[in-house]
C-alpha positions as semicolon CSV with decimal commas, in nm:
position;residue;x (nm);y (nm);z (nm)
1;M;21,466;-6,652;6,766
2;F;21,708;-6,946;6,758
3;A;21,806;-7,049;7,111
4;A;22,179;-7,040;7,036
5;F;22,164;-6,691;6,885
6;K;22,222;-6,393;7,116
7;P;22,147;-6,052;6,959
8;T;22,344;-5,740;7,049
9;W;22,184;-5,424;7,185
10;V;22,400;-5,122;7,096
11;M;22,336;-4,820;7,315
12;N;22,313;-4,480;7,145
13;F;22,621;-4,285;7,255
14;K;22,546;-3,984;7,035
15;K;22,207;-3,930;7,199
16;T;22,277;-4,040;7,558
17;P;22,654;-4,031;7,626
18;V;22,645;-4,039;8,006
19;A;22,400;-4,330;8,022
20;V;22,627;-4,522;7,788
21;A;22,938;-4,428;7,987
22;H;22,772;-4,553;8,305
23;A;22,674;-4,883;8,146
24;W;23,024;-4,929;8,001
25;L;23,187;-4,860;8,338
26;I;22,974;-5,114;8,522
27;Q;22,995;-5,381;8,253
28;T;23,369;-5,346;8,208
29;K;23,496;-5,290;8,560
30;L;23,274;-5,491;8,791
31;P;23,327;-5,865;8,841
32;N;22,987;-5,980;8,708
33;H;23,027;-5,791;8,373
34;P;22,653;-5,769;8,289
35;G;22,589;-5,804;7,917
36;S;22,954;-5,848;7,821
37;K;23,026;-6,070;7,523
38;A;23,400;-6,063;7,596
39;A;23,337;-6,199;7,946
40;N;23,060;-6,434;7,827
41;K;22,815;-6,278;8,073
42;P;22,495;-6,212;7,876
43;M;22,207;-5,997;7,991
44;K;21,897;-6,207;8,065
45;Y;21,568;-6,052;7,960
46;L;21,292;-6,013;8,219
47;P;20,949;-5,947;8,066
48;A;20,680;-5,753;8,250
49;S;20,456;-6,063;8,239
50;V;20,698;-6,236;8,479
51;R;20,789;-5,944;8,708
52;D;20,725;-5,571;8,688
53;S;21,070;-5,415;8,633
54;D;20,965;-5,125;8,859
55;L;20,996;-5,365;9,153
56;N;21,363;-5,412;9,066
57;R;21,415;-5,045;8,992
58;K;21,276;-4,935;9,326
59;V;21,536;-5,142;9,509
60;I;21,819;-4,955;9,336
61;C;21,647;-4,625;9,254
62;P;21,354;-4,561;9,489
63;D;21,095;-4,311;9,367
64;G;21,233;-3,958;9,372
65;W;21,585;-4,068;9,464
66;G;21,751;-3,861;9,191
67;K;21,581;-3,536;9,287
68;T;21,619;-3,591;9,662
69;Y;21,950;-3,770;9,698
70;G;22,124;-3,729;9,363
71;N;22,459;-3,553;9,364
72;P;22,407;-3,173;9,361
73;D;22,670;-3,139;9,085
74;T;22,464;-3,352;8,845
75;S;22,387;-3,164;8,522
76;P;22,047;-3,171;8,346
77;I;22,066;-3,102;7,973
78;D;21,851;-2,786;8,000
79;A;21,599;-2,607;8,221
80;S;21,320;-2,849;8,129
81;D;21,524;-3,152;8,236
82;T;21,557;-3,294;8,588
83;V;21,800;-3,516;8,780
84;S;21,717;-3,885;8,791
85;C;21,862;-4,216;8,901
86;D;22,005;-4,460;8,647
87;E;22,084;-4,822;8,725
88;F;22,289;-5,083;8,546
89;A;22,231;-5,370;8,491
90;Y;21,888;-5,291;8,352
91;A;21,584;-5,323;8,577
92;A;21,412;-5,543;8,318
93;S;21,675;-5,814;8,348
94;Y;21,768;-6,100;8,578
95;N;22,106;-5,921;8,612
96;S;21,948;-5,627;8,797
97;G;22,067;-5,578;9,152
98;G;21,700;-5,547;9,248
99;M;21,605;-5,892;9,118
100;P;21,570;-6,137;9,410
101;A;21,793;-6,443;9,396
102;S;21,489;-6,648;9,497
103;L;21,335;-6,553;9,160
104;G;21,649;-6,623;8,958
105;G;21,828;-6,292;9,013
106;L;22,199;-6,306;8,939
107;S;22,327;-6,009;9,143
108;E;22,085;-5,933;9,426
109;V;22,168;-5,649;9,665
110;D;21,975;-5,511;9,962
111;T;21,958;-5,151;9,842
112;G;22,106;-4,921;9,578
113;N;22,355;-4,806;9,843
114;D;22,536;-5,135;9,779
115;C;22,604;-5,037;9,416
116;L;22,894;-4,841;9,269
117;Q;22,793;-4,473;9,288
118;T;22,859;-4,212;9,018
119;Y;22,715;-3,885;8,886
120;A;22,732;-3,708;8,550
121;T;22,833;-3,344;8,498
122;R;22,847;-3,138;8,178
123;I;23,180;-2,955;8,164
124;E;23,087;-2,759;7,851
125;Q;22,849;-2,800;7,559
126;G;22,895;-3,153;7,428
127;V;23,149;-3,252;7,696
128;W;23,029;-3,472;7,982
129;K;23,216;-3,643;8,265
130;L;23,117;-3,930;8,489
131;Y;23,256;-3,902;8,841
132;D;23,282;-4,123;9,147
133;D;23,027;-3,995;9,403
134;I;23,251;-3,946;9,706
135;R;22,952;-3,885;9,935
136;F;22,929;-4,264;9,953
137;P;23,187;-4,514;10,085
138;A;23,489;-4,555;9,859
139;L;23,424;-4,788;9,568
140;T;23,585;-5,132;9,587
141;W;23,528;-5,257;9,231
142;A;23,371;-5,564;9,393
143;E;23,020;-5,415;9,359
144;V;22,773;-5,598;9,134
145;C;22,556;-5,305;9,022
146;G;22,580;-4,937;8,940
147;R;22,369;-4,638;9,043
148;S;22,428;-4,302;8,880
149;S;22,278;-3,956;8,926
150;M;22,226;-3,808;8,577
151;S;22,004;-3,617;8,338
152;N;21,654;-3,764;8,331
153;Y;21,643;-3,715;7,954
154;Q;21,959;-3,917;7,899
155;N;21,849;-4,183;8,146
156;T;21,503;-4,240;7,999
157;Q;21,598;-4,198;7,632
158;S;21,886;-4,445;7,653
159;M;21,644;-4,741;7,660
160;Q;21,344;-4,584;7,486
161;P;21,386;-4,784;7,160
162;F;21,449;-5,116;7,335
163;S;21,094;-5,240;7,388
164;G;20,959;-5,091;7,068
165;T;21,224;-5,236;6,843
166;F;21,496;-5,461;6,984
167;S;21,291;-5,687;7,215
168;S;20,965;-5,665;7,020
169;P;20,807;-5,936;6,800
170;S;20,902;-5,730;6,494
171;K;21,273;-5,764;6,577
172;Y;21,417;-6,030;6,810
173;R;21,102;-6,121;7,007
174;L;21,281;-6,168;7,337
175;L;21,114;-6,414;7,574
176;N;21,162;-6,475;7,944
177;G;21,527;-6,546;8,019
178;D;21,646;-6,490;7,662
179;E;22,008;-6,378;7,657
180;Y;22,157;-6,084;7,469
181;W;22,474;-5,876;7,464
182;V;22,508;-5,504;7,537
183;A;22,770;-5,312;7,338
184;F;22,927;-4,965;7,336
185;P;23,152;-4,949;7,027
186;E;23,274;-4,595;7,102
187;F;23,446;-4,731;7,414
188;A;23,632;-5,012;7,238
189;H;23,964;-4,826;7,268
190;C;23,937;-4,782;7,645
191;S;24,179;-4,973;7,864
192;T;24,043;-5,203;8,132
193;A;24,358;-5,144;8,338
194;D;24,264;-4,784;8,419
195;K;23,956;-4,796;8,639
196;L;23,883;-4,426;8,641
197;T;23,961;-4,255;8,312
198;C;23,847;-4,303;7,954
199;T;23,797;-4,021;7,703
200;V;23,556;-4,080;7,416
201;P;23,553;-3,826;7,129
202;Q;23,225;-3,670;7,031
203;P;23,060;-3,863;6,743
């Protein structure tokens, strides 16, 4: 991959709408804008050979956090699904709140409690809403990471194709520190002035 070229990872809104909504909210509203091309704040890839992304993830989303501490109004997609914890920026990036500054992390926090907190609820079939989790201190919009209680299926499937296609040798062959953009075209019409509301039609 040419050093000057930054590829764009487009999240799948049709398959995982709440995971995409969470990523859009954090990228658009918080001051570090992880992965935003408009703000010139690329995501920086962190390969497993440099640091296990689970180490970052456990800072923001400790094991079992979703089931134990996730908002009780979080909606799984069906009876086989569970509640899990989603973080943005991605754990496998230098932008992750769990990545130590001493190792090049761009947005280190002490715990996931320092992140902006949300949860996802299904209002009716095909209609989801992302809410501020008021069990935590009021958001300030100065946070540098996001933590959201949501469907485990949507959380895990939102990044499932990334390593097998986007970052793999067969596609862009991302190396340590390589930069890329993260995009959500369905949210292009949403205003950045309104910090709480954006309605995206079903695809």
